[in-house]
Coordinates of C-alpha atoms and ligand atoms in Angstrom, one line a residue:
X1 CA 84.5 -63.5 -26.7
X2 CA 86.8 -66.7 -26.7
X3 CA 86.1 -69.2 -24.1
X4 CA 89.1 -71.0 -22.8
X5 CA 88.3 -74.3 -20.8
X6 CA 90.8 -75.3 -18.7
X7 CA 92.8 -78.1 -19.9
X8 CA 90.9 -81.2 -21.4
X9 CA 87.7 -79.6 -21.3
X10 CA 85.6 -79.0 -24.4
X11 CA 84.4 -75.4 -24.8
X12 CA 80.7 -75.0 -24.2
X13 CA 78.5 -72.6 -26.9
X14 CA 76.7 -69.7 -24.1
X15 CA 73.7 -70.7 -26.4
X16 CA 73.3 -74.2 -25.7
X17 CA 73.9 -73.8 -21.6
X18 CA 70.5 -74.2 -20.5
X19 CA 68.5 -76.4 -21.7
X20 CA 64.6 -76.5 -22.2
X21 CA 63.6 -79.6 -19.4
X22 CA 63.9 -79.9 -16.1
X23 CA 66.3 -76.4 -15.9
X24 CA 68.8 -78.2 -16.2
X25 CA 72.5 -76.2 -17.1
X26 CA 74.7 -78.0 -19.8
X27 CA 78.0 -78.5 -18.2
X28 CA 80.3 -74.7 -17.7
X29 CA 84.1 -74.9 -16.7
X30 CA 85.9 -72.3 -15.0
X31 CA 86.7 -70.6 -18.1
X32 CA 83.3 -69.6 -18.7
X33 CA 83.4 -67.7 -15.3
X34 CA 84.3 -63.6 -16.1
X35 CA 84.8 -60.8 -13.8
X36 CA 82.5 -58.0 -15.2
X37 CA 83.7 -55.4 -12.4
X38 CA 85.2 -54.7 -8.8
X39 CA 85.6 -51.7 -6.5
X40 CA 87.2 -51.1 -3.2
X41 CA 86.8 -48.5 -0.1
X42 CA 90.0 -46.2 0.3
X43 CA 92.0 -48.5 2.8
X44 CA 92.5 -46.3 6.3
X45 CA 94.7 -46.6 8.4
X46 CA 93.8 -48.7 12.0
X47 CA 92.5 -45.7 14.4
X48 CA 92.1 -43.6 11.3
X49 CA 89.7 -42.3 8.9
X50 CA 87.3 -45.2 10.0
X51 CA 87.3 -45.3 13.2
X52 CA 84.0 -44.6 13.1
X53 CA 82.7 -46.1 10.3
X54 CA 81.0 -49.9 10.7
X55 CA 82.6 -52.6 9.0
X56 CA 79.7 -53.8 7.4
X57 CA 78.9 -50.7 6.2
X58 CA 82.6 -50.5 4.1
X59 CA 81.7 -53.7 2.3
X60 CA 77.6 -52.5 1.9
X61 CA 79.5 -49.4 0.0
X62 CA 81.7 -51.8 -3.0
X63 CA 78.1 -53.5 -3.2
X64 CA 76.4 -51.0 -3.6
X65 CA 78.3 -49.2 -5.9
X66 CA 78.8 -52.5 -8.7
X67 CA 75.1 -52.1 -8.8
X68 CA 75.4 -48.5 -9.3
X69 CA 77.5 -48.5 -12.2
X70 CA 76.1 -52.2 -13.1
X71 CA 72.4 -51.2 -14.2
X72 CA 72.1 -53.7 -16.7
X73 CA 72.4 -55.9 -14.0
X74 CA 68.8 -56.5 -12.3
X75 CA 69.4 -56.8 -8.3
X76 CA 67.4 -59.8 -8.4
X77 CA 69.4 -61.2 -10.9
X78 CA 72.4 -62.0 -8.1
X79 CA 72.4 -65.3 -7.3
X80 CA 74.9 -65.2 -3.9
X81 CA 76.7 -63.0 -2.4
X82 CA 80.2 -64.5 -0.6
X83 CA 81.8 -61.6 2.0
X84 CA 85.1 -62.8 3.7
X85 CA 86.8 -61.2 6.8
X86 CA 88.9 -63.3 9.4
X87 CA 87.2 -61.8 12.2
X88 CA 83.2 -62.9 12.1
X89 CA 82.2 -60.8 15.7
X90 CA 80.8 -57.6 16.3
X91 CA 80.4 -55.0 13.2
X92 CA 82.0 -58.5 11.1
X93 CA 79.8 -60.5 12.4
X94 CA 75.8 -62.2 11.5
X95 CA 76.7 -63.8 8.7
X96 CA 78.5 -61.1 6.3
X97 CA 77.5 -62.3 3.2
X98 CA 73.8 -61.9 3.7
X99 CA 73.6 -59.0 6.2
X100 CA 75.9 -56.9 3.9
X101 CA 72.9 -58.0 1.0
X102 CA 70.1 -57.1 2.6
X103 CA 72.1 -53.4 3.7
X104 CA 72.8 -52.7 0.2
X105 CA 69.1 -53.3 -0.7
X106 CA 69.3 -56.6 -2.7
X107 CA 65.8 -58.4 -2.3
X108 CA 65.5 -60.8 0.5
X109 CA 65.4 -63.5 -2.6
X110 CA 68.8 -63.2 -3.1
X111 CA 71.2 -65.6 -0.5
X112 CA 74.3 -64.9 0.8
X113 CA 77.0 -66.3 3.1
X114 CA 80.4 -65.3 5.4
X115 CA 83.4 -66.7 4.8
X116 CA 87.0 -67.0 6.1
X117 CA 90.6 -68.2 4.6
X118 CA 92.2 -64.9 6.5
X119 CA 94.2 -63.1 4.0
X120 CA 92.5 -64.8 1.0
X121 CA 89.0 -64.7 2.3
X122 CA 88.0 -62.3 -0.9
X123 CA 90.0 -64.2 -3.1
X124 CA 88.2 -67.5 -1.5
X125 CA 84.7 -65.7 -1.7
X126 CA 85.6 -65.3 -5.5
X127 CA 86.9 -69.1 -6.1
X128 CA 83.6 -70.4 -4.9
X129 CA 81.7 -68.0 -6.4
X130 CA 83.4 -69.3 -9.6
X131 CA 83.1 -72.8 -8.9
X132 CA 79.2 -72.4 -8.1
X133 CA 78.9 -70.7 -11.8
X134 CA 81.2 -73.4 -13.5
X135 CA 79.1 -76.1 -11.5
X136 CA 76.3 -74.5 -13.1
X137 CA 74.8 -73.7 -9.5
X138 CA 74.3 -69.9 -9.8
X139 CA 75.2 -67.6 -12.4
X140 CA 75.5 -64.2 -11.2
X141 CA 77.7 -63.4 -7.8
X142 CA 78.8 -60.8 -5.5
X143 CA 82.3 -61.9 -3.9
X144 CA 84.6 -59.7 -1.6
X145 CA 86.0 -58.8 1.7
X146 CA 86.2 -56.8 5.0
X147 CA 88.6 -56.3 7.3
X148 CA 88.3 -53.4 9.9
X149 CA 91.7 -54.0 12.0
X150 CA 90.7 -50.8 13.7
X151 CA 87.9 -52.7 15.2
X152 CA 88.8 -56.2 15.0
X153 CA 92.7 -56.0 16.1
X154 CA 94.2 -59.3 14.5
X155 CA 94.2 -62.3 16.6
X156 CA 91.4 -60.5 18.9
X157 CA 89.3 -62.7 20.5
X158 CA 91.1 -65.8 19.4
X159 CA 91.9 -68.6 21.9
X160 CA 94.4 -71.0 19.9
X161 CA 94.1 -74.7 20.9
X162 CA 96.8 -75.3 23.2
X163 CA 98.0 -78.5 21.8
X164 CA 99.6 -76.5 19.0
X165 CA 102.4 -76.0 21.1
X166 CA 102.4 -78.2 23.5
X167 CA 102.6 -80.8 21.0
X168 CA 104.4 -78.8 18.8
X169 CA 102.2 -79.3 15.8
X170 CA 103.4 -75.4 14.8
X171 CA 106.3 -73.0 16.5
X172 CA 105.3 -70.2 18.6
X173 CA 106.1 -67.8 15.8
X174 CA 103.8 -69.2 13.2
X175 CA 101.0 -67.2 15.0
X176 CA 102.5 -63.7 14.6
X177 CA 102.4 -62.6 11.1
X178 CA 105.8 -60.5 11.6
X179 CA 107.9 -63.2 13.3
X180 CA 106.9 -65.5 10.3
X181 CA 108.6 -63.2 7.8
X182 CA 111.7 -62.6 10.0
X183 CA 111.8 -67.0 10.0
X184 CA 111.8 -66.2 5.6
X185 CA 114.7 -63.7 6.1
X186 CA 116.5 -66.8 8.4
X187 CA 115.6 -69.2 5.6
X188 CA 116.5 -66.8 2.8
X189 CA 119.5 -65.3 3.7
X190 CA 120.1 -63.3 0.1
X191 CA 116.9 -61.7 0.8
X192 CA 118.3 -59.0 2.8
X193 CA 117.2 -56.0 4.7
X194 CA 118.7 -53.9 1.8
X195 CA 116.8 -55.7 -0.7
X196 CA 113.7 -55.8 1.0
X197 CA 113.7 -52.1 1.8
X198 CA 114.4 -51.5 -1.6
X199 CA 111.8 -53.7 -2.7
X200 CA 109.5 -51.6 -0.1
X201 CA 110.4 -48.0 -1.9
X202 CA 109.5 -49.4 -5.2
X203 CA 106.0 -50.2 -4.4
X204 CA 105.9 -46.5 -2.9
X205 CA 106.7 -45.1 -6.1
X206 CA 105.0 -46.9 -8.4
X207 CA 101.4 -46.6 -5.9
X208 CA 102.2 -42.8 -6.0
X209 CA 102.6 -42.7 -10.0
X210 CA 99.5 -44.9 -10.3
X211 CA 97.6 -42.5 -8.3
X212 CA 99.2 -39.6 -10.0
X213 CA 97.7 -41.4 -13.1
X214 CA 93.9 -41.5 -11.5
X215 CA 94.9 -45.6 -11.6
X216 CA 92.5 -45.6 -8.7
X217 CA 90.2 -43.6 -9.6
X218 CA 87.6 -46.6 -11.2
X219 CA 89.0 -48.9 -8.6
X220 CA 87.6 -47.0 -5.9
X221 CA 84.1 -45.4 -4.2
X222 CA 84.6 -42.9 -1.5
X223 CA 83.4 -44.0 1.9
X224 CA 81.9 -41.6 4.8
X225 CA 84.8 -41.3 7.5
X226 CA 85.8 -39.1 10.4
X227 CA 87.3 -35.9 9.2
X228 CA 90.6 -34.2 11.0
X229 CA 88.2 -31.8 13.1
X230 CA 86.3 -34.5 14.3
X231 CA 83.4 -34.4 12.0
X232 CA 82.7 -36.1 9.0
X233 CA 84.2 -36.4 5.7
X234 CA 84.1 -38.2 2.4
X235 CA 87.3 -40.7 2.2
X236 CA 88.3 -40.5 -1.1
X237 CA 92.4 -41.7 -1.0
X238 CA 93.9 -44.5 1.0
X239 CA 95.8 -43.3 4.2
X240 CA 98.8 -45.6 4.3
X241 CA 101.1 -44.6 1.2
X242 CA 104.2 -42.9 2.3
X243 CA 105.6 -41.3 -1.4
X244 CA 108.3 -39.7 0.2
X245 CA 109.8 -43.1 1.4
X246 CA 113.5 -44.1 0.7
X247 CA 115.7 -46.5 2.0
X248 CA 118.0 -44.2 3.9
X249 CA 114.7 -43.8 6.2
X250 CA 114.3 -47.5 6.0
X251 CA 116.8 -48.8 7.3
X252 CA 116.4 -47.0 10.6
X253 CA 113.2 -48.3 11.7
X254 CA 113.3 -50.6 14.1
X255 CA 112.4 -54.4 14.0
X256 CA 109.1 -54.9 16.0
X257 CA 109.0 -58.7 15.6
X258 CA 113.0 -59.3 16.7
X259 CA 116.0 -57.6 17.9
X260 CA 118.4 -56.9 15.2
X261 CA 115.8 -58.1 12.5
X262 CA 114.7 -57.1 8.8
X263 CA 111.4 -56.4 9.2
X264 CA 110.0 -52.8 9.8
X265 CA 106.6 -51.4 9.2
X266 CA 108.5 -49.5 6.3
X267 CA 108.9 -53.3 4.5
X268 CA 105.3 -54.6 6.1
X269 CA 102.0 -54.2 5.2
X270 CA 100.2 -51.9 7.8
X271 CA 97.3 -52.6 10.0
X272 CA 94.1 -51.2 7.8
X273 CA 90.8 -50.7 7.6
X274 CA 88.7 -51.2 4.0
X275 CA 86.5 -53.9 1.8
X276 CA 86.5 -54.9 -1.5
X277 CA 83.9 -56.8 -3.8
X278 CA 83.7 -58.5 -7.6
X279 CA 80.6 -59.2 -9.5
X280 CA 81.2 -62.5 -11.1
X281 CA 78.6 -64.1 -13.6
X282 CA 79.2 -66.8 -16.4
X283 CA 80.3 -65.6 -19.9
X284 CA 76.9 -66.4 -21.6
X285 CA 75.0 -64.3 -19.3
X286 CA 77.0 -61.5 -19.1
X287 CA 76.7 -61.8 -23.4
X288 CA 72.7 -61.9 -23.0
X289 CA 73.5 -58.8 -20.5
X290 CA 75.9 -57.0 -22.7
X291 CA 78.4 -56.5 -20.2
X292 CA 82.0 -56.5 -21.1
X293 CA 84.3 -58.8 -18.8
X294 CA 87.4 -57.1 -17.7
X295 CA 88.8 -61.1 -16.4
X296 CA 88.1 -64.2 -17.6
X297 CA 89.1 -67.2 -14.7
X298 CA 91.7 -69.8 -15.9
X299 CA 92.3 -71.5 -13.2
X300 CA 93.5 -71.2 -9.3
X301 CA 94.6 -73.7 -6.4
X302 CA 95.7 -73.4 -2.8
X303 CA 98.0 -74.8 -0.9
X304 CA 99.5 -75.5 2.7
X305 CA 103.1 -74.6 3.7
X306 CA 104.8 -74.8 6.9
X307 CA 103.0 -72.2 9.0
X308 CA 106.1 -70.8 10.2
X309 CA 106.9 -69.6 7.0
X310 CA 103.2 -69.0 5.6
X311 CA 104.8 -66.5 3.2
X312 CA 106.1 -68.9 0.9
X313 CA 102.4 -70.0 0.1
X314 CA 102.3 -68.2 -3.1
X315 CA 105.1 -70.3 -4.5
X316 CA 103.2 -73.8 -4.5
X317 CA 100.2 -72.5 -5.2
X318 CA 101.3 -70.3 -8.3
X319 CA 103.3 -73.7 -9.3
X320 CA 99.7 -75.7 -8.7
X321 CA 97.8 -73.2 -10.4
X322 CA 99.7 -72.5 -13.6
X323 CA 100.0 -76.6 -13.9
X324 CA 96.4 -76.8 -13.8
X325 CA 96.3 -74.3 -16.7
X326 CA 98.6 -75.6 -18.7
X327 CA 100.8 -72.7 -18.5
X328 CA 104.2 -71.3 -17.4
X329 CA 105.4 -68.1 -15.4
X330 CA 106.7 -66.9 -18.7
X331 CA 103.2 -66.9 -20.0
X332 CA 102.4 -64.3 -17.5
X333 CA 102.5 -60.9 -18.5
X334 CA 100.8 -59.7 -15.2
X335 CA 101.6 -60.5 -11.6
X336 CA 99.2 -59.1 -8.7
X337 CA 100.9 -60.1 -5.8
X338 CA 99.8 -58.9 -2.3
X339 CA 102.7 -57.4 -0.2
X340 CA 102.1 -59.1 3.2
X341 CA 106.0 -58.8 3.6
X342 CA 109.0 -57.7 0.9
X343 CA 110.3 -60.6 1.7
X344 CA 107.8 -62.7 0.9
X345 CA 107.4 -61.3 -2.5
X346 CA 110.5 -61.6 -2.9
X347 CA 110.8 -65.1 -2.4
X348 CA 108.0 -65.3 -4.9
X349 CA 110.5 -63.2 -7.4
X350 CA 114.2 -65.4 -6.8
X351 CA 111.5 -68.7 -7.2
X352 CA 110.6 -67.9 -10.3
X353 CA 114.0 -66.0 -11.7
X354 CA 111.6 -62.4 -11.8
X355 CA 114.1 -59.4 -10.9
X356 CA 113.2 -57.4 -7.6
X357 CA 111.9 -54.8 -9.8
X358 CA 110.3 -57.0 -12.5
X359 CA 107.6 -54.6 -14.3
X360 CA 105.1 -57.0 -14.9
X361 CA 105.0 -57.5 -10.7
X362 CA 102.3 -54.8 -8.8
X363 CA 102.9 -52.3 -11.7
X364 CA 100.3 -49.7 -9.3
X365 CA 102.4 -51.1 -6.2
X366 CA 101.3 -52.8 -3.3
X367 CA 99.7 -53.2 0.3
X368 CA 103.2 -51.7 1.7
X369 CA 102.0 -48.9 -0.1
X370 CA 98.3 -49.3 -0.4
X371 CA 97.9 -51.7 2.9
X372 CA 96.1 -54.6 3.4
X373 CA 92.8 -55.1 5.3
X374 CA 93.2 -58.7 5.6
X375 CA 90.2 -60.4 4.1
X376 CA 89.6 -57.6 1.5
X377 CA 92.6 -57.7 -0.1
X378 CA 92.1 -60.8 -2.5
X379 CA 89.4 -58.6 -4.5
X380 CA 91.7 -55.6 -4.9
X381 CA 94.1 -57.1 -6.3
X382 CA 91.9 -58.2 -9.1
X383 CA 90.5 -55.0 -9.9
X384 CA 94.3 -54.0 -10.1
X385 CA 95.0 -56.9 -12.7
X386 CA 92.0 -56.2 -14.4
X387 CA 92.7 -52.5 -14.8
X388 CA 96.3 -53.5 -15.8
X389 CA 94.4 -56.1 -18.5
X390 CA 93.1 -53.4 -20.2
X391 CA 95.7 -51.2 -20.1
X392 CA 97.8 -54.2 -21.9
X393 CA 96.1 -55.9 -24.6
X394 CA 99.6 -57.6 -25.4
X395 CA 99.2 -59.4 -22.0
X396 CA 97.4 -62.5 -22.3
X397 CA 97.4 -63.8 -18.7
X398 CA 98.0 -62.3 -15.8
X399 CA 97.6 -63.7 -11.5
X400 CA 96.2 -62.8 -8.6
X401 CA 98.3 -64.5 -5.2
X402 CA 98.6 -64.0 -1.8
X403 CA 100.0 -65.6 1.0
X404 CA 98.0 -66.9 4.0
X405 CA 98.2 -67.2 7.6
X406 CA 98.7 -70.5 9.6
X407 CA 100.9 -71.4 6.1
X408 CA 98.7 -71.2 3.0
X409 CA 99.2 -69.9 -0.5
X410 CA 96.2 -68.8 -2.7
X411 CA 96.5 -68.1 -6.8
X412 CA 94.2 -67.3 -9.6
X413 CA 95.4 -67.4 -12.7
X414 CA 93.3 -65.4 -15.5
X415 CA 93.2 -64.4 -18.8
X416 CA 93.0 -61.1 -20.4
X417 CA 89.3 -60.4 -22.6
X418 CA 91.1 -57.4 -24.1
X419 CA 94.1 -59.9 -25.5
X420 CA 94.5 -58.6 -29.1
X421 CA 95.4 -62.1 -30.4
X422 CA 93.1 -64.7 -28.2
X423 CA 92.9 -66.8 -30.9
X424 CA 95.8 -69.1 -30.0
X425 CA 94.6 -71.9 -27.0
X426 CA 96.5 -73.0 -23.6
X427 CA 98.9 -75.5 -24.1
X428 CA 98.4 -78.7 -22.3
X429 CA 100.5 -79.5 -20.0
X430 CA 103.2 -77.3 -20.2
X431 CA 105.7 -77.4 -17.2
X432 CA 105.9 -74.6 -14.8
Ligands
COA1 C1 104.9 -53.6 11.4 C2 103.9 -53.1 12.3 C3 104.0 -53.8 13.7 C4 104.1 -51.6 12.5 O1 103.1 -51.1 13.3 P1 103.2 -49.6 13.9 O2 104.4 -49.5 14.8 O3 101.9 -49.2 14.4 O4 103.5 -48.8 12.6 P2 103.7 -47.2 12.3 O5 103.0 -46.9 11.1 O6 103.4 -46.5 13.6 O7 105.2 -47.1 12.0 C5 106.2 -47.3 13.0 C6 107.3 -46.1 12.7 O8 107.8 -46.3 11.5 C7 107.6 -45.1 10.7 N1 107.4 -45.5 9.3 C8 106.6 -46.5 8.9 N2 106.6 -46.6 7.5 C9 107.6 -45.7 7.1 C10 108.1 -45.3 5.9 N3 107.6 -45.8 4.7 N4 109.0 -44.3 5.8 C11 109.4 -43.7 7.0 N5 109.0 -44.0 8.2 C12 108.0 -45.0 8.3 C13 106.4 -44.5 11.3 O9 106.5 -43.1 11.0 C14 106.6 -44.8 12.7 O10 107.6 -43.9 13.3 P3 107.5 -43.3 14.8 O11 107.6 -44.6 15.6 O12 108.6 -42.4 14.9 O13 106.1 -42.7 14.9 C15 102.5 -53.3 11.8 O14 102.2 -52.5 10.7 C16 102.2 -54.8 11.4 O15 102.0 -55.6 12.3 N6 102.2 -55.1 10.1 C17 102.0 -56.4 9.6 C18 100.6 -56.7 9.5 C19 100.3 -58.2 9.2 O16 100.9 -59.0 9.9 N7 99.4 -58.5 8.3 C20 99.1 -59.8 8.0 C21 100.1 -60.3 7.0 S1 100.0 -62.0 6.7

């Protein structure tokens, strides 16, 4: 398989990586870091099929399973293992990353730690993981997320330092996720209720024809939950996807977040319980393992917006991310975008002259549909993208972005192992 450095960077021969004194690793860039696999829980619904299910537990499942169907993998052979959620108490809390390890039965040799970055905590969990191979540090990792809003209600618990408002370092509304899309819609006045409703149907139909497809199916591991008599069940399908959605329906929901607004929970992502995970590892050892990588990492950046409008984040830090490649949004032949908002996405779409129903954009749909439990839904969208990878052997890069709470924006740019024609290399410095 080709290794693509990022820009500038020579490409490193797997065979000459470690060398003989001192175990010592010769220099790795981000393009030697590959995705060999990644699972998710069914998302529930907040006070639904997991109501009774631990939080922990949901995450200990996507672990457990990557080493299921990952047996050339030796569990020793993990060398960290990152878990994300934005709420570190209860059934969240002593230290994620290493609680969730020692649950899934990894040997107490291997370390792991808890991480937060809110809605890109997985996504986070996954860039450090990556910058710990490429740094030569570890070689083998477990990244992902948890979020159990069921459990953990968001913003529970949190006492904001005053002197955010009081010295009005942000607006009121940057702290409720809903009044910082309506502030988009007052920015972006084109982006209507019409269109975003719109934009909120299509990701119902295209999640439904996924599923109708069995698009899930390797994207997911069923999860013990609370069945309808009050026993238990396996979960096998998320909760949250409303097929029979249209925008007739739509645009009678009321606003929640202001009177006479745009959004609805028909145009929202919902409030949801659910983890997801990634085994990462560096190209030469998943050669010596013979495991086939379904993403190889280009690059990724984040950046801060105004926290009022957090869901512009993805904008900057797409821009950021594709300059650091080299590349530009017409080099993209896959966009997994999470759907914190429509009208975020949208944003994302007029920014970069995509139509509202571009193809390459959540071809499986999105959280509207799907739902998004906050800190897990960086890793799902990557086992989306990598399932749409191999799917599309003429798409030679794809991303993963998400917007971020308290204004941030999170991208990953990646290339496609199953590219047909890899032979051609990134241009330097192309413009964005
Ligand atoms: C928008 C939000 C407040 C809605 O919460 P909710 O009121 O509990 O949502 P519900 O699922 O009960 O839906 C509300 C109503 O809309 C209806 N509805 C929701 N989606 C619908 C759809 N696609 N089609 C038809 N009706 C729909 C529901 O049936 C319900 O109707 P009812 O009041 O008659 O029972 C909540 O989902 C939310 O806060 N989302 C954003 C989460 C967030 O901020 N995440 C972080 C992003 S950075």
């Amino acid at each position: 398989m080709k290794v693509e450095p990022m820009t500038g960077t020579a490409t490193i021969d797997p065979s000459a990586r470690t060398t003989p004194d001192a175990g010592r690793t010769a220099a790795r860039s981000l393009g030697d870091v590959v995705v060999l696999d990644a699972v998710r829980t069914p998302f529930g619904r907040a006070g639904g099929a997991f109501t009774r299910t631990r939080a922990d537990d949901l995450v200990v499942r996507c672990l457990r399973e990557l080493l299921r169907r990952n047996p050339e993998l030796a569990p020793d052979a993990v060398d960290e293992v990152a878990i994300a959620a934005s709420t570190q108490t209860g059934d969240q809390g002593l230290t994620l990353g290493r609680s969730a390890g020692i649950l899934a039965g990894l040997p107490a040799s291997v370390p792991g730690y808890a991480i937060d970055r809110m809605c890109a905590g997985a996504l986070t969990a996954v860039t450090n993981s990556a910058a710990g191979i490429a740094a030569g540090a570890i070689d083998v990792a477990l990244a992902g997320g948890v979020e159990h809003m069921g459990h953990h209600p968001m913003g529970d618990g949190v006492d904001p330092n005053p002197r955010f408002l009081a010295e009005r370092l942000v607006d009121g509304s940057a702290l409720v996720m809903g009044r910082t899309a309506e502030n988009l819609h007052d920015e972006l006045p084109h982006v209507t209720r019409e269109r975003a409703d719109a934009y909120a149907v299509g990701s119902q139909q295209r999640y439904a024809a996924a599923r109708a497809a069995g698009v899930f199916d390797e994207l997911m591991v069923p999860v013990a939950g609370r069945a309808e008599d009050g026993g238990w069940t396996l979960v096998t399908a998320d909760e949250q996807p409303r097929p029979e959605s249209t925008v007739e329906v739509l645009a009678g929901l009321r606003t929640p977040f202001r009177p006479h607004g745009r959004v609805t929970a028909g145009n929202a992502a919902g409030l949801n319980d659910g983890a997801a995970a990634v085994l990462l590892a560096d190209a030469g050892t998943a050669e010596r393992l013979g495991m086939a990588p379904k993403l190889q990492m280009v690059s990724y950046a984040f950046t801060g917006v105004a926290p009022e409008t957090m869901g512009f984040g993805p904008i900057p830090a797409t821009r950021k991310a594709l300059a650091k490649a080299g590349l530009g949004i017409d080099d993209i032949g896959l966009i997994e975008i999470n759907e914190a908002f429509a009208v975020q996405v949208l944003a994302f779409t007029d920014a970069f002259g995509l139509d509202d129903d571009d193809p390459r954009v959540n071809p499986y749909g999105g959280a509207i549909a799907i739902g998004h439990p906050l800190a897990a839904s960086g890793a799902r969208l990557i086992g989306q993208l990598g399932h749409g990878f191999a799917a599309h052997p003429e798409v030679r890069y794809g991303l993963t972005t998400l917007c971020v709470g308290l204004g941030m924006g999170a991208t990953v740019v990646w290339e496609n192992p199953h590219h047909h024609d890899a032979s051609t290399t990134i241009a330097a410095g192309a413009s964005t």
